[in-house]
CSV table of C-alpha atoms in Angstrom, one decimal:
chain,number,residue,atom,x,y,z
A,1,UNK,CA,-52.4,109.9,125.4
A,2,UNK,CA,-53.2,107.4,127.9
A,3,UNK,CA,-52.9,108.1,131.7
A,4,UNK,CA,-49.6,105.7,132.1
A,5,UNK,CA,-48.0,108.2,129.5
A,6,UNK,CA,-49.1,111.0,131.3
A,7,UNK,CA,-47.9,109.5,134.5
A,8,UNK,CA,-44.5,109.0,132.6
A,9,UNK,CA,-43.9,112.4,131.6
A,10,UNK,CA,-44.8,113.8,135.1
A,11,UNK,CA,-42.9,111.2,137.0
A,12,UNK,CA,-39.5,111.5,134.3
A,13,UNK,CA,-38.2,114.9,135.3
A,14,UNK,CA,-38.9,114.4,138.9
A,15,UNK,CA,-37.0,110.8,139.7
A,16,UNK,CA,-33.3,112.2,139.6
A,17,UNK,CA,-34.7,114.5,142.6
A,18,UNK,CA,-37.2,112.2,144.4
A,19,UNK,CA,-36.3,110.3,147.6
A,20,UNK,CA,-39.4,108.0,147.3
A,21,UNK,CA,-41.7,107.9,145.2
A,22,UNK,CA,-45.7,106.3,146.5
A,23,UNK,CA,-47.8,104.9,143.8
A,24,UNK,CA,-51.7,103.3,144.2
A,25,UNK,CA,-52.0,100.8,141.2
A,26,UNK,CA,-50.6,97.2,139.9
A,27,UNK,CA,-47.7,96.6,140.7
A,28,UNK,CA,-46.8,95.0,137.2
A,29,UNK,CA,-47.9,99.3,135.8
A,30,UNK,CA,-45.6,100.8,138.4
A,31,UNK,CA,-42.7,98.7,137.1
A,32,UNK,CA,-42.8,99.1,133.6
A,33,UNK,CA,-43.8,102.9,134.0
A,34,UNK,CA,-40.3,103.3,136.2
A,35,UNK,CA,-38.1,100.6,134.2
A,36,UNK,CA,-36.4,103.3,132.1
A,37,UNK,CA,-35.7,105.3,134.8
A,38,UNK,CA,-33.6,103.0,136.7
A,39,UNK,CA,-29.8,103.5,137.5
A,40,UNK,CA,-28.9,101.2,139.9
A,41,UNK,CA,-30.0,100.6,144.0
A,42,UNK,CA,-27.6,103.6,145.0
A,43,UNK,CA,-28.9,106.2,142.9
A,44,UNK,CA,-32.7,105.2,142.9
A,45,UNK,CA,-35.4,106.2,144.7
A,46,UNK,CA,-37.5,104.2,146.9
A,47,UNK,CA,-40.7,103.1,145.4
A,48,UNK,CA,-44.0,102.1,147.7
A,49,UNK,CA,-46.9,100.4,145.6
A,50,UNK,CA,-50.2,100.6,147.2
A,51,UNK,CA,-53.0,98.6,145.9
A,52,UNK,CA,-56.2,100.4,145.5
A,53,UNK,CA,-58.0,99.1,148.3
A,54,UNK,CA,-55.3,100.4,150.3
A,55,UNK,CA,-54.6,96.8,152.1
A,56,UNK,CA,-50.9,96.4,150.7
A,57,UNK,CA,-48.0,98.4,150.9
A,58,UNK,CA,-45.7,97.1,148.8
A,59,UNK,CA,-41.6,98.5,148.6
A,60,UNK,CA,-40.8,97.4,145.1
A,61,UNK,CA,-37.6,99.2,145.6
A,62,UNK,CA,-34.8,100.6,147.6
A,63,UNK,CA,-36.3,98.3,150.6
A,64,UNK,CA,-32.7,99.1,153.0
A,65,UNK,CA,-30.5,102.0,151.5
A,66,UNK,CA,-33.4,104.0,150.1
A,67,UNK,CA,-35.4,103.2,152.8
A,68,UNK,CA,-38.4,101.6,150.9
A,69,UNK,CA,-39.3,99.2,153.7
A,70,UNK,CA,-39.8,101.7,156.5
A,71,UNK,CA,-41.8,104.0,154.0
A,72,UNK,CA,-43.7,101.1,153.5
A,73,UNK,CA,-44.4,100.2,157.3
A,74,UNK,CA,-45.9,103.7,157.5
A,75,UNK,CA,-48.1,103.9,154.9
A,76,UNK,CA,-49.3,100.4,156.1
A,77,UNK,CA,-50.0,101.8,159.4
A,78,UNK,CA,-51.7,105.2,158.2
A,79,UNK,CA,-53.8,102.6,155.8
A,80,UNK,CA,-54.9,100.3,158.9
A,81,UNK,CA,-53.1,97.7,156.0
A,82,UNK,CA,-50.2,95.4,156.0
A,83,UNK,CA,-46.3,96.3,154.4
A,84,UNK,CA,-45.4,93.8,152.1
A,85,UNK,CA,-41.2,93.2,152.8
A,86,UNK,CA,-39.5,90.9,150.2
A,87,UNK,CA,-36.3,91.9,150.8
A,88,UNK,CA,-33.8,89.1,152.4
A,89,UNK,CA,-33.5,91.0,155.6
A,90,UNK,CA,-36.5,92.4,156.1
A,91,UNK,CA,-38.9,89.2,155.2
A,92,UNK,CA,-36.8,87.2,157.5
A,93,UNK,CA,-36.9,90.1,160.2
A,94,UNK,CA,-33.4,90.5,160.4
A,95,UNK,CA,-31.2,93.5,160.6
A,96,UNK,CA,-30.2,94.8,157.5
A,97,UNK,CA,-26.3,95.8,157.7
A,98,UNK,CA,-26.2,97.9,154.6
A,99,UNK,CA,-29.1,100.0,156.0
A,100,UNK,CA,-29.5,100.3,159.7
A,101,UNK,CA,-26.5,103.1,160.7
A,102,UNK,CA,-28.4,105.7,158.6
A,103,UNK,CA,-31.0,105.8,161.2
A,104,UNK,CA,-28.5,106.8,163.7
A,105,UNK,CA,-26.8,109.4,161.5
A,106,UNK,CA,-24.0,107.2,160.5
A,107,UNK,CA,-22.3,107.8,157.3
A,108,UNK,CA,-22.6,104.3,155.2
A,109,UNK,CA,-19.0,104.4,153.3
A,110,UNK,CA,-17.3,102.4,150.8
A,111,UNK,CA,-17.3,98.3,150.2
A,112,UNK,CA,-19.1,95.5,148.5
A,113,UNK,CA,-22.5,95.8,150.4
A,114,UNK,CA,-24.1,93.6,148.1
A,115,UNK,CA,-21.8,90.6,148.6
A,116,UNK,CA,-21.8,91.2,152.3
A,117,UNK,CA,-25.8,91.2,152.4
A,118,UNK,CA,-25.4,88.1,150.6
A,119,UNK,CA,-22.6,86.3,152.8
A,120,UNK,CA,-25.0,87.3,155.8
A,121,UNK,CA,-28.5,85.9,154.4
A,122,UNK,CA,-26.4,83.0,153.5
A,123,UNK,CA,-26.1,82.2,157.4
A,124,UNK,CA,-21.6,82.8,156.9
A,125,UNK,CA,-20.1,84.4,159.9
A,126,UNK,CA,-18.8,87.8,159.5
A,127,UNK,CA,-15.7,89.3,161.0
A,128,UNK,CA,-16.8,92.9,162.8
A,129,UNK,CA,-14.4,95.7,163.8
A,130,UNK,CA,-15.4,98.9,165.7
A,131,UNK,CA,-13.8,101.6,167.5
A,132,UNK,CA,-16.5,104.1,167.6
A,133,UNK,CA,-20.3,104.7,167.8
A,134,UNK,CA,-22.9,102.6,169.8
A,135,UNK,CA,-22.6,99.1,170.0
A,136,UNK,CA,-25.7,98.4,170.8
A,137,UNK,CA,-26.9,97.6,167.0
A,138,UNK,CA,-24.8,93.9,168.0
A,139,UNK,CA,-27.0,92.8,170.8
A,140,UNK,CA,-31.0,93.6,168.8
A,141,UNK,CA,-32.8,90.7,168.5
A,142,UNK,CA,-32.6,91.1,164.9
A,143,UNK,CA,-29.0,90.7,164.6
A,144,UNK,CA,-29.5,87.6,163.1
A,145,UNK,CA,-25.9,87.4,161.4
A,146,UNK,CA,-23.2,85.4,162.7
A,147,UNK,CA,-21.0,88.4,164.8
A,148,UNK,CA,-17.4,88.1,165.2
A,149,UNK,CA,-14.7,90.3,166.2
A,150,UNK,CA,-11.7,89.8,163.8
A,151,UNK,CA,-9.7,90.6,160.8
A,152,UNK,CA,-9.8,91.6,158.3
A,153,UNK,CA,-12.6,92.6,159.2
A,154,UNK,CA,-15.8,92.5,156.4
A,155,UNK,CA,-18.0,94.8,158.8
A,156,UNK,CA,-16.4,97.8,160.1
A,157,UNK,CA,-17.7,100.9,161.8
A,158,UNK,CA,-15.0,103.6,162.2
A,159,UNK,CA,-14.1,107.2,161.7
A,160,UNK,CA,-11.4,106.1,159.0
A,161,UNK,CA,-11.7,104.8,155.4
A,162,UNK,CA,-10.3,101.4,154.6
A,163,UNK,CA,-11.1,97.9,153.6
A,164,UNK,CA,-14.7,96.5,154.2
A,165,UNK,CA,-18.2,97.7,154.1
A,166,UNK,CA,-17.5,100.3,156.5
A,167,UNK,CA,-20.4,102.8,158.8
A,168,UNK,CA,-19.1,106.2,159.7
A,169,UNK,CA,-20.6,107.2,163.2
A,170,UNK,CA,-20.3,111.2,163.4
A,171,UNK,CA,-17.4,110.6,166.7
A,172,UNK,CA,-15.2,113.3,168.3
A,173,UNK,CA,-11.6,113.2,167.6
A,174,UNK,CA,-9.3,114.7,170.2
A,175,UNK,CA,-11.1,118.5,169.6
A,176,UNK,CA,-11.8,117.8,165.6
A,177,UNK,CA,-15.7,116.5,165.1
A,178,UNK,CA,-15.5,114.0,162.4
């Protein structure tokens, strides 16, 4: 048995569990040892390939939701190497709105994420609504989207559940803490 086989049997059992997953190798082995594995970006892990001189940190996958790009930035800086961020948002240093309420203990909630990330690497303005939680996330310099207040709204941070990709900040509610 040769060690990618071993490294597929330990790795199998493990990736319905794992939050990330680090590997030192090519990247081309990495991605055919976790191809069957895959489910789909909301249900898989994040997975950091480091080369073996330890100069590249690479997040092959879950870059924003998983959290593969910050994983990577660490490594790179324990490594004295450099994170290597393909990712729309992140290679183009700007805020990634599927992603960046989790660091802030928001709840991400229902919507069509993808087509939003999309609309906003395209450059289209997006119509924002919020009545709760800091809205400080608006004015970072990598707030690259095109912000407007409006409806319906295709960005919307709130304590309910409706339309559009929607962040849940944790707010208080007359004496209920949602």
């Amino acid at each position: 048995m040769c060690s990618s086989d071993l490294s597929a049997a330990w790795l199998a059992p493990r990736w319905e569990r794992a939050t990330a997953v680090v590997a030192v190798g090519a990247c081309g082995l990495v991605t055919r040892l976790i191809a069957p594995l895959l489910r789909g970006k909301e249900h898989d892990p994040a997975v950091v390939v480091v080369d073996p001189g330890g100069r590249y940190a690479i997040a092959l996958l879950g870059g924003h939701a998983a959290g593969g790009d910050a994983l990577a930035q660490e490594i790179a800086a324990l490594l004295g190497g450099e994170a290597v961020l393909t990712g729309a948002s992140s290679a183009s240093g700007a805020l990634a709105l599927d992603a960046f309420g989790s660091a802030w203990g928001w709840s991400r909630g229902a919507g069509d994420w993808r087509a939003l990330m999309v609309r906003s690497a395209a450059g289209a303005a997006l119509a924002v609504q919020q009545d709760c939680g800091t809205p400080l996330w608006r004015s970072l310099p990598a707030t690259t989207a095109a912000l407007a207040d409006g409806a319906p709204a295709a960005l919307v941070v709130s304590h309910r559940q409706g339309p559009g990709c929607r962040w849940h900040p944790p707010c208080q509610i007359g004496r209920a803490h949602v």
